[in-house]
Phi, psi and omega in degrees: 000333176291297185310324178300295197293338166278318165315303176313317175301320187284311177291317177316317187276358179275348185300135173289173186284329180292305189295317164327320183280332178281325177292325184287325182298318179294329188277332173274356184248327197240143185282179203287338195272351202266123179315330187272357183286334170248120174294160180282160182236169166299317178290352169267326181282337183265003174271340183299140166264166173285317173306314187285335177286317164308323165296306185307317180287321184303311179288342184262328188248097184224167181283319173305349184246009178263138163246133175266138172236131185222132171235167188114177184273101187211165179264105192319307191291311165320309200279305184313307190300314163325296178297333178305304193292331195275313174251019200296324209259016180270102176260166171292138184269308177228102166311340182262020179280148178294161177293175166295318164294335162288319184286325182265065169257136196218130178293169189267162194236129173259137173317143171285130179274350160232096176307128174293161162218158191213123171254158188228122205248105179253117171305106183115333188276151178253359167240165184223126188265125186225119167261141168232137192187158167202178191280142183272215178230164180267180195266351193269341189297125178288003172267352184316294185303324185300315192299329178277345175273331183278338173285327180280332175277318191294318191198009193286342175209141193284328185274332206243329191275157188309317185290325187280338196279301207270321180292314178261316180290303205274324171258352169072018200267356191213140171293333178169134188217138178232155175238140178224130148263153200228027180288144173247245177255003175213167196300146195236216176221148163274104204230130168250130181234117189224156184233128165225174168280164191300325177297322186276002186303295186313311184301312192288329176292307182302312200286322182287340186264326169295319157313318186287305183312306186309316193268345188272328177265345193247316190099207183236147165281171196296306175289343154312301182295322183305291182316319182289322173284332171282342169277321182292318177287339173282330181279329185290332186283315169310313178301324190244019168279143188310000000 
């Protein structure tokens, strides 16, 4: 027990400033009853027993809960025979086990009317990592793809996005800045992340807020839309390449 405690303290102390900021951001965006509120800790991971991990695996990794996707050039009949040969011995452990969507029940989260903030002081640091964010949308939301395009224009790339051009290139306030959505089958979060000198942090935040407000009020240009569409389509093609 003493060794486990010492190991936990050592590992917790090695967490970077950015990791600490992301943990705090989760707590600020998601309420206490939400499963995304708390990030895993070394304590919570080390408390998992072999028996509980094995039971989790047997209930959730079952053939009737599994979707198999295969892409590429192949003969369909031969592939079906191969799949049958490989997986025919895989039998369900619990036919009454709920589906993945039934297991993953996540409550809706209302946006904060008065967004909170929290400062984390890390002794000896000369740089600041800043996260701005709020509740996002799931990949099932009808606006998810349009938001991906808008986010690509806003901060999807440090070098070519509005945040990158204004905060980094024009004003030199940050080493790097980007924005992202991380939604899955449930609502995730929208985040803007930047790294600055401590003396530039306040100015960088103000400029970033202005850029976000501007795009929300004025929208995007046709040129920006077409460039973002081409970029995302090219990325999608590369992600699905052999």
